[in-house]
Tab-separated table of C-alpha atoms in Angstrom:
chain	number	residue	atom	x	y	z
N	1	MET	CA	159.369	82.308	135.792
N	2	ARG	CA	162.995	81.737	136.809
N	3	TYR	CA	162.547	79.100	139.516
N	4	LEU	CA	161.000	78.567	142.778
N	5	ALA	CA	162.813	77.583	146.028
N	6	VAL	CA	161.440	77.207	149.557
N	7	LEU	CA	163.500	78.092	152.170
N	8	CYS	CA	163.280	78.064	156.059
N	9	VAL	CA	165.220	80.734	157.549
N	10	LEU	CA	165.994	80.840	161.287
N	11	SER	CA	166.259	84.229	162.698
N	12	LEU	CA	168.766	84.724	165.522
N	13	VAL	CA	169.160	87.810	167.693
N	14	ALA	CA	172.594	87.910	169.612
N	15	ALA	CA	173.714	90.218	172.087
N	16	TRP	CA	176.720	92.104	170.817
N	17	GLY	CA	179.764	91.052	172.939
N	18	GLY	CA	178.222	87.712	174.249
N	19	ASN	CA	179.934	84.728	173.106
N	20	GLY	CA	176.935	82.496	173.313
N	21	GLY	CA	178.908	79.174	174.606
N	22	SER	CA	182.072	77.803	175.434
N	23	GLY	CA	184.611	76.714	172.803
N	24	GLU	CA	182.852	78.366	169.858
N	25	ASP	CA	184.741	79.939	167.110
N	26	THR	CA	183.741	83.673	166.971
N	27	VAL	CA	185.233	86.421	165.003
N	28	ARG	CA	184.030	89.817	165.359
N	29	ILE	CA	184.917	92.529	162.692
N	30	VAL	CA	183.939	96.072	161.868
N	31	GLY	CA	182.547	96.363	158.236
N	32	SER	CA	184.216	98.767	156.048
N	33	GLN	CA	181.371	101.455	156.832
N	34	GLY	CA	181.379	100.827	160.588
N	35	ALA	CA	178.696	97.871	160.878
N	36	LYS	CA	179.373	95.380	163.618
N	37	LEU	CA	179.698	91.826	162.300
N	38	GLU	CA	179.861	88.743	164.283
N	39	PHE	CA	180.676	85.452	162.497
N	40	THR	CA	180.074	82.471	164.872
N	41	ASN	CA	180.623	78.552	164.513
N	42	PRO	CA	179.336	77.251	167.893
N	43	ASP	CA	180.940	73.936	169.118
N	44	THR	CA	177.454	72.507	169.153
N	45	LEU	CA	177.015	72.654	165.373
N	46	PHE	CA	179.032	71.324	162.314
N	47	ASP	CA	182.311	73.139	162.084
N	48	ALA	CA	181.286	75.018	158.914
N	49	SER	CA	184.604	76.804	158.383
N	50	THR	CA	185.844	73.545	156.780
N	51	ALA	CA	183.122	74.042	153.995
N	52	GLY	CA	183.529	77.753	153.336
N	53	TYR	CA	180.673	79.202	155.266
N	54	THR	CA	179.631	80.363	158.874
N	55	GLN	CA	176.766	78.929	160.867
N	56	ILE	CA	175.629	82.256	162.357
N	57	VAL	CA	176.211	85.786	161.283
N	58	SER	CA	174.754	88.522	163.489
N	59	THR	CA	174.901	92.297	162.449
N	60	ARG	CA	174.395	95.705	163.561
N	61	GLY	CA	174.637	98.149	160.753
N	62	ARG	CA	172.795	101.137	159.209
N	63	GLN	CA	172.090	99.754	155.731
N	64	HIS	CA	171.357	96.164	154.521
N	65	ILE	CA	171.927	95.538	150.647
N	66	PHE	CA	170.548	92.878	148.900
N	67	VAL	CA	172.175	91.803	145.464
N	68	SER	CA	170.392	89.561	143.015
N	69	GLY	CA	171.592	86.194	141.908
N	70	GLN	CA	174.921	86.492	140.033
N	71	THR	CA	175.645	83.953	137.256
N	72	ALA	CA	178.503	83.350	134.814
N	73	LEU	CA	177.054	85.661	132.101
N	74	GLN	CA	179.177	88.563	131.085
N	75	ALA	CA	177.998	92.202	130.740
N	76	ASP	CA	176.845	91.437	127.178
N	77	GLY	CA	174.500	88.525	128.272
N	78	THR	CA	176.942	85.888	126.757
N	79	LEU	CA	178.310	82.738	128.597
N	80	PRO	CA	182.009	82.256	127.533
N	81	ASP	CA	182.625	79.010	125.705
N	82	ASP	CA	184.946	77.804	128.333
N	83	ALA	CA	182.183	77.935	130.819
N	84	VAL	CA	179.683	75.803	129.205
N	85	GLY	CA	179.253	72.671	131.196
N	86	ASN	CA	182.064	73.638	133.431
N	87	LYS	CA	180.922	74.362	137.030
N	88	ALA	CA	184.386	75.193	138.152
N	89	ARG	CA	184.794	77.880	135.513
N	90	GLN	CA	181.241	78.975	136.273
N	91	PHE	CA	182.035	79.402	139.972
N	92	GLU	CA	185.038	81.549	139.052
N	93	LEU	CA	183.087	83.819	136.778
N	94	VAL	CA	180.149	84.195	139.424
N	95	PHE	CA	182.856	85.316	141.916
N	96	GLU	CA	184.156	87.870	139.334
N	97	ASN	CA	180.500	89.109	138.951
N	98	VAL	CA	179.954	89.243	142.605
N	99	GLN	CA	183.083	91.444	143.039
N	100	ARG	CA	181.762	93.778	140.202
N	101	ALA	CA	178.329	94.140	141.990
N	102	ILE	CA	180.129	94.905	145.229
N	103	ASP	CA	182.353	97.572	143.465
N	104	ALA	CA	179.163	99.201	142.360
N	105	ILE	CA	177.910	99.703	145.805
N	106	PRO	CA	179.666	102.875	147.178
N	107	LYS	CA	182.075	102.016	149.920
N	108	ALA	CA	181.297	98.173	150.119
N	109	THR	CA	183.791	95.442	150.193
N	110	LEU	CA	183.817	91.634	150.203
N	111	LYS	CA	184.188	92.165	154.173
N	112	ASP	CA	180.599	93.497	154.284
N	113	VAL	CA	178.968	90.201	152.900
N	114	VAL	CA	177.072	88.367	155.635
N	115	SER	CA	174.912	86.044	153.794
N	116	ILE	CA	174.958	84.285	150.450
N	117	LYS	CA	172.497	81.783	148.698
N	118	THR	CA	174.217	79.372	146.325
N	119	TYR	CA	172.110	77.771	143.584
N	120	VAL	CA	173.744	74.784	141.789
N	121	LYS	CA	172.183	73.137	139.031
N	122	ASP	CA	172.102	69.235	139.077
N	123	TYR	CA	173.929	69.320	142.580
N	124	ASP	CA	176.356	66.449	143.128
N	125	PRO	CA	177.741	66.620	146.760
N	126	ASP	CA	180.879	64.829	145.838
N	127	ALA	CA	181.860	66.977	142.973
N	128	ASP	CA	180.201	70.309	144.093
N	129	LEU	CA	180.754	70.616	147.567
N	130	PRO	CA	184.441	71.369	147.223
N	131	LEU	CA	183.506	74.142	144.651
N	132	VAL	CA	181.018	75.769	147.073
N	133	ALA	CA	183.677	75.695	149.826
N	134	THR	CA	186.395	77.251	147.683
N	135	PHE	CA	183.913	80.240	146.768
N	136	GLY	CA	182.898	80.602	150.327
N	137	ASN	CA	186.541	80.944	151.376
N	138	LYS	CA	187.180	83.655	148.957
N	139	PHE	CA	185.387	86.049	151.414
N	140	PRO	CA	187.556	87.491	154.408
N	141	ASN	CA	185.033	85.938	156.685
N	142	PRO	CA	183.071	83.083	155.006
N	143	PRO	CA	179.390	84.369	155.262
N	144	ALA	CA	176.237	82.368	156.132
N	145	ASN	CA	175.400	80.412	153.315
N	146	ASP	CA	172.192	78.466	152.026
N	147	LEU	CA	173.117	75.710	149.359
N	148	LEU	CA	170.360	74.588	147.002
N	149	GLY	CA	170.523	72.029	144.359
N	150	LEU	CA	168.119	72.778	141.569
N	151	GLN	CA	166.898	70.988	138.436
N	152	SER	CA	167.580	74.277	136.419
N	153	LEU	CA	168.548	77.869	136.608
N	154	ALA	CA	167.283	80.866	134.615
N	155	LEU	CA	168.931	79.741	131.276
N	156	LYS	CA	169.987	76.301	130.032
N	157	ASP	CA	173.558	76.439	130.287
N	158	LEU	CA	173.779	78.340	133.589
N	159	LEU	CA	174.970	75.884	136.314
N	160	VAL	CA	175.699	78.337	139.219
N	161	GLU	CA	174.030	81.230	140.640
N	162	VAL	CA	174.920	83.235	143.927
N	163	SER	CA	172.855	85.969	145.855
N	164	LEU	CA	174.369	88.118	148.579
N	165	GLN	CA	173.414	90.172	151.491
N	166	LEU	CA	175.667	92.835	152.769
N	167	VAL	CA	175.427	95.039	155.854
N	168	LEU	CA	177.258	98.558	155.750
C-alpha cells in the first residue's frame, strides 16, 4: 500500500462573473479548450499568491482530468543519482514529469491545471515551503494546492510527489 492521507475538501460553487467580495485578487481565463477558469485569492484569506498557489479555483468545463501522482522517477523507473536526497532536484524532475503527463493529454496545457496535491517526505516548512512555492509558480495561474508532509512515499528515495486535476 502506497500511503494513506486524509484530506478535508471544501467544495465551493461560485457564480461566473461575480467577484465574491471587495479587494480580492481574481483572475478569469479561458482554458486551452474553452473551459472557464476563475482563480481567486479573497482579501479575507492569506495571500496565497506569495506561496505559489491560489485559495479558490472554480471551473466550468466539459472534461475533468485527474493525473496520478508524479514523482522524480524517469520513464525507465530509475531515480537519477543527482536526485537522491535532493528535494530541489526532485521538484525539478517532478515538474518535467508533470509537463510530460500534460503533453500526453490531447489539447491540454499547463493553463488547464486547476488543482494540485503536493506530498513531501519529511516536510520542513523552513526548507521546503520555498520549493513548493517555486513549483506552484511555474503554472500560468498557480492552481489550488493541498500540501501534505508525509513520513514516506511509495519508494524509499522518493521525496516529492504531485498529482493534478485539469479542466478542459
